[in-house]
Coordinates of C-alpha atoms in Angstrom, one line a residue:
M1093 CA 99.0 2.4 -85.7
F1094 CA 98.7 -0.5 -83.2
N1095 CA 95.3 -1.9 -84.3
L1096 CA 94.3 -2.1 -80.7
F1097 CA 90.8 -3.4 -81.4
Q1098 CA 91.5 -5.6 -84.5
N1099 CA 91.6 -8.9 -82.6
K1100 CA 89.4 -8.1 -79.7
E1101 CA 87.2 -11.1 -78.9
V1102 CA 83.5 -10.6 -79.0
K1103 CA 82.1 -12.1 -75.8
C1104 CA 78.6 -13.6 -75.4
P1105 CA 76.4 -11.3 -73.3
V1106 CA 75.1 -14.3 -71.2
D1107 CA 77.1 -17.0 -69.4
E1108 CA 77.7 -20.4 -70.8
E1109 CA 74.9 -22.2 -68.9
M1110 CA 72.3 -19.7 -70.0
R1111 CA 73.6 -19.6 -73.5
G1112 CA 73.3 -23.4 -73.8
W1113 CA 69.8 -23.3 -72.3
I1114 CA 68.5 -20.6 -74.6
E1115 CA 69.9 -22.4 -77.7
Y1116 CA 68.3 -25.7 -76.6
A1117 CA 65.0 -24.2 -75.5
M1118 CA 64.6 -22.2 -78.8
Q1119 CA 65.2 -25.4 -80.8
W1120 CA 62.8 -27.3 -78.6
L1121 CA 60.1 -24.7 -79.2
M1122 CA 60.8 -24.8 -83.0
L1123 CA 60.3 -28.6 -83.1
E1124 CA 57.4 -28.6 -80.7
F1125 CA 55.3 -26.1 -82.6
G1126 CA 56.6 -26.9 -86.1
E1127 CA 59.5 -25.8 -88.1
E1128 CA 57.4 -24.4 -91.0
F1129 CA 55.4 -22.2 -88.5
F1130 CA 58.6 -21.1 -86.8
H1131 CA 60.2 -19.9 -90.0
E1132 CA 57.1 -18.3 -91.5
V1133 CA 55.3 -16.5 -88.7
A1134 CA 55.0 -12.7 -88.9
V1135 CA 56.8 -10.7 -86.3
Y1136 CA 55.1 -7.6 -84.9
S1137 CA 57.4 -4.7 -84.3
N1138 CA 55.2 -2.3 -82.4
M1139 CA 51.7 -1.5 -81.1
K1140 CA 50.6 0.4 -84.2
E1141 CA 51.7 -2.5 -86.5
L1142 CA 49.9 -5.0 -84.3
L1143 CA 46.6 -3.0 -84.2
N1144 CA 46.8 -2.2 -88.0
A1145 CA 47.0 -5.9 -88.7
F1146 CA 43.6 -6.3 -87.1
D1147 CA 42.1 -3.1 -88.5
K1148 CA 42.0 -1.3 -85.1
E1149 CA 43.3 2.0 -83.9
T1150 CA 42.9 1.2 -80.2
A1151 CA 41.8 -1.9 -78.3
T1152 CA 40.4 -2.8 -74.9
L1153 CA 41.7 -5.6 -72.7
D1154 CA 39.2 -8.1 -74.2
E1155 CA 40.0 -7.0 -77.7
L1156 CA 43.7 -7.3 -77.1
G1157 CA 43.1 -10.6 -75.5
E1158 CA 41.3 -11.8 -78.6
I1159 CA 44.1 -10.5 -80.8
V1160 CA 46.9 -12.2 -78.8
S1161 CA 44.9 -15.4 -78.5
Y1162 CA 44.5 -15.4 -82.3
I1163 CA 48.2 -14.8 -82.8
M1164 CA 49.0 -17.6 -80.4
F1165 CA 46.5 -20.1 -81.9
L1166 CA 44.3 -20.2 -78.8
D1167 CA 40.5 -19.8 -78.7
E1168 CA 39.7 -16.5 -77.0
E1169 CA 36.5 -17.9 -75.6
D1170 CA 38.5 -20.3 -73.5
I1171 CA 40.2 -17.4 -71.7
I1172 CA 38.6 -15.5 -68.8
Y1173 CA 40.2 -12.2 -67.9
T1174 CA 39.8 -10.7 -64.4
V1175 CA 41.1 -7.2 -63.6
Y1176 CA 42.4 -6.7 -60.1
D1177 CA 44.0 -3.7 -58.3
E1178 CA 47.6 -3.5 -56.9
G1179 CA 47.6 -4.4 -53.3
E1180 CA 44.7 -6.8 -53.4
N1181 CA 45.4 -10.0 -51.7
R1182 CA 42.9 -12.0 -53.7
I1183 CA 41.0 -11.9 -56.9
E1184 CA 37.5 -13.1 -57.8
T1185 CA 37.4 -14.9 -61.1
G1186 CA 33.7 -15.9 -61.2
T1187 CA 34.5 -19.5 -60.2
G1188 CA 36.1 -18.6 -56.8
F1189 CA 38.6 -16.4 -55.0
F1190 CA 42.3 -16.8 -55.5
P1191 CA 45.1 -15.2 -53.5
V1192 CA 47.5 -12.8 -55.2
N1193 CA 51.1 -13.2 -54.0
A1194 CA 53.9 -11.0 -55.4
V1195 CA 57.6 -11.8 -55.0
E1196 CA 58.8 -11.0 -51.5
G1197 CA 59.6 -7.3 -51.3
E1198 CA 57.5 -6.4 -54.3
V1199 CA 54.1 -4.6 -54.2
T1200 CA 52.8 -5.4 -57.6
T1201 CA 52.1 -8.5 -59.7
G1202 CA 51.0 -7.3 -63.2
G1203 CA 49.5 -10.5 -64.3
M1204 CA 48.6 -13.9 -63.0
Y1205 CA 47.8 -17.3 -64.5
V1206 CA 45.3 -19.1 -62.2
G1207 CA 44.7 -22.2 -64.2
K1208 CA 41.8 -24.2 -65.7
N1209 CA 38.5 -23.8 -63.9
E1210 CA 35.5 -26.1 -63.4
D1211 CA 34.1 -24.9 -66.7
S1212 CA 37.2 -25.9 -68.6
K1213 CA 38.1 -22.2 -69.1
Y1214 CA 41.5 -20.7 -68.3
D1215 CA 41.4 -17.9 -65.6
V1216 CA 43.9 -15.1 -66.1
G1217 CA 44.3 -12.0 -63.8
I1218 CA 45.5 -8.6 -65.1
E1219 CA 46.5 -5.9 -62.7
R1220 CA 44.6 -2.7 -63.5
K1221 CA 47.6 -0.4 -63.9
V1222 CA 49.0 -2.6 -66.6
L1223 CA 46.0 -1.5 -68.7
Q1224 CA 47.6 2.0 -68.9
N1225 CA 50.5 0.7 -71.0
P1226 CA 49.4 -1.2 -74.2
V1227 CA 52.9 -2.7 -74.8
H1228 CA 53.1 -4.0 -71.3
L1229 CA 49.5 -5.3 -71.6
V1230 CA 50.3 -7.2 -74.7
S1231 CA 53.4 -8.6 -73.1
T1232 CA 51.5 -9.6 -70.0
I1233 CA 48.7 -11.3 -71.9
A1234 CA 51.2 -13.1 -74.1
H1235 CA 53.1 -14.4 -71.0
E1236 CA 49.9 -15.6 -69.3
L1237 CA 48.7 -17.3 -72.5
S1238 CA 52.1 -19.0 -72.7
H1239 CA 51.2 -20.5 -69.4
V1240 CA 47.9 -21.7 -71.0
W1241 CA 50.0 -23.4 -73.7
L1242 CA 52.7 -24.9 -71.5
L1243 CA 50.9 -25.7 -68.2
G1244 CA 47.5 -26.1 -69.8
K1245 CA 47.6 -27.5 -73.3
K1246 CA 51.0 -29.2 -73.1
E1247 CA 50.4 -30.2 -69.5
M1248 CA 54.0 -29.6 -68.4
D1249 CA 54.6 -30.8 -64.8
V1250 CA 57.0 -28.0 -63.9
N1251 CA 56.5 -24.3 -64.6
D1252 CA 59.6 -22.8 -66.3
E1253 CA 59.3 -19.0 -66.4
Y1254 CA 62.2 -18.7 -68.7
L1255 CA 60.5 -20.9 -71.2
T1256 CA 57.3 -19.0 -70.6
D1257 CA 59.1 -15.8 -71.4
M1258 CA 60.5 -17.3 -74.6
L1259 CA 57.4 -18.8 -76.0
P1260 CA 55.8 -15.5 -77.3
I1261 CA 59.0 -14.9 -79.4
I1262 CA 58.1 -17.8 -81.7
F1263 CA 54.6 -16.3 -82.1
G1264 CA 56.0 -13.0 -83.3
L1265 CA 55.6 -11.1 -80.0
G1266 CA 59.1 -11.1 -78.7
V1267 CA 59.6 -7.3 -79.2
F1268 CA 56.8 -6.7 -76.7
G1269 CA 58.3 -8.9 -74.1
A1270 CA 61.8 -7.4 -74.6
S1271 CA 60.4 -3.9 -74.4
S1272 CA 58.6 -4.7 -71.1
C1273 CA 61.3 -6.9 -69.4
F1274 CA 58.9 -8.2 -66.8
S1275 CA 59.7 -10.9 -64.1
F1276 CA 57.6 -13.7 -62.7
S1277 CA 57.1 -15.7 -59.6
Q1278 CA 54.9 -18.5 -58.3
S1279 CA 52.1 -18.0 -55.8
N1280 CA 50.2 -20.8 -54.1
S1281 CA 47.4 -20.6 -56.7
G1282 CA 49.1 -19.4 -59.9
W1283 CA 52.0 -17.6 -61.5
A1284 CA 52.5 -13.9 -61.0
T1285 CA 54.1 -11.3 -63.2
Q1286 CA 56.6 -8.8 -61.8
T1287 CA 57.5 -5.5 -63.3
K1288 CA 61.2 -6.0 -63.1
G1289 CA 62.5 -8.4 -65.6
Y1290 CA 62.9 -12.2 -65.5
F1291 CA 64.7 -12.6 -68.7
N1292 CA 67.2 -9.7 -68.2
Q1293 CA 68.2 -7.5 -71.1
M1294 CA 71.2 -9.6 -72.1
E1295 CA 69.1 -12.8 -72.1
W1296 CA 66.5 -11.1 -74.2
G1297 CA 69.2 -10.0 -76.6
Y1298 CA 70.6 -13.5 -76.9
A1299 CA 67.2 -15.2 -77.2
L1300 CA 66.2 -12.9 -80.0
A1301 CA 69.5 -13.4 -81.7
V1302 CA 69.1 -17.2 -81.6
Y1303 CA 65.6 -16.8 -83.0
S1304 CA 66.9 -14.7 -85.9
W1305 CA 69.8 -17.2 -86.4
L1306 CA 67.5 -20.2 -86.7
R1307 CA 65.2 -18.3 -89.0
K1308 CA 68.3 -17.4 -91.1
D1309 CA 67.3 -13.8 -90.9
K1310 CA 70.1 -11.9 -89.2
N1311 CA 69.0 -8.4 -90.0
P1312 CA 65.2 -8.4 -89.7
E1313 CA 63.2 -5.2 -89.8
W1314 CA 61.7 -5.7 -86.4
V1315 CA 65.0 -5.3 -84.5
K1316 CA 64.7 -1.5 -85.1
S1317 CA 61.9 -1.5 -82.6
L1318 CA 64.0 -3.1 -79.8
P1319 CA 65.1 -0.9 -76.8
R1320 CA 68.6 0.4 -77.4
N1321 CA 70.2 -1.7 -74.7
I1322 CA 68.6 -4.9 -75.9
L1323 CA 69.4 -4.1 -79.5
S1324 CA 73.1 -3.7 -78.5
D1325 CA 73.0 -7.1 -76.8
Y1326 CA 71.2 -8.6 -79.8
K1327 CA 74.0 -7.4 -82.2
Q1328 CA 76.7 -8.5 -79.9
S1329 CA 75.0 -11.9 -79.7
L1330 CA 74.9 -12.3 -83.4
K1331 CA 78.6 -11.4 -83.7
F1332 CA 79.5 -13.9 -81.1
M1333 CA 77.4 -16.6 -82.9
E1334 CA 79.1 -15.8 -86.2
N1335 CA 82.5 -16.1 -84.7
N1336 CA 81.8 -19.2 -82.7
Q1337 CA 79.6 -21.4 -84.8
D1338 CA 81.4 -24.6 -83.7
K1339 CA 80.2 -23.9 -80.1
L1340 CA 76.6 -23.4 -80.9
F1341 CA 73.6 -25.8 -80.3
Q1342 CA 75.7 -28.5 -78.6
Q1343 CA 72.8 -30.1 -76.7
E1344 CA 70.7 -32.5 -78.7
V1345 CA 67.0 -31.7 -78.7

């Protein structure tokens, strides 16, 4: 036989620029939030597991907000959620009206981080139809709370939606983000979630693989809950990393 596939090179599912950024950003998050926490945090595989951990069978928006806040080490009393309907051009948060702007050509936003209000609370908008899908709801809440961390607590000057996508991974909520594959855009008053995918499936696969690699856990139980296409990219990413260890983590954090 000709062994046609014996020496076939395993390619990285993302390009070199994105690969370098993901590796750098994941290391930065690990150092910023603590290596011990990074390695020991529990990863939630699915909705049932998440609810069972908090002795619940179902949960409302406020209850899920409380759960995700707890997981992400935020005080739920500092977060104010406002539900709005698709097509609305503004939302009322209790401290004022704020415009809702989706990405051009899109008709839905999903979620929106408004910012810190005059009462020192963080206003977050959730589109009503997201309430119908618990996995998307958890993903949306986690994304908006990542804004609370990065733009609020960490006071970062520039919003980075890729980093905001990535942050829930280190809090054990990466499966929810990968399963939702939302995208995000800036409006003139906040940051809006899109139901398309900002991190695409290949980027989710590589980001989760880097997370597993740094945790020295290359076959975690939670990967079984990933969507099939992202699981495929995850496995390909790990094979690439195994075969190209000399190329990894080249940027100093």
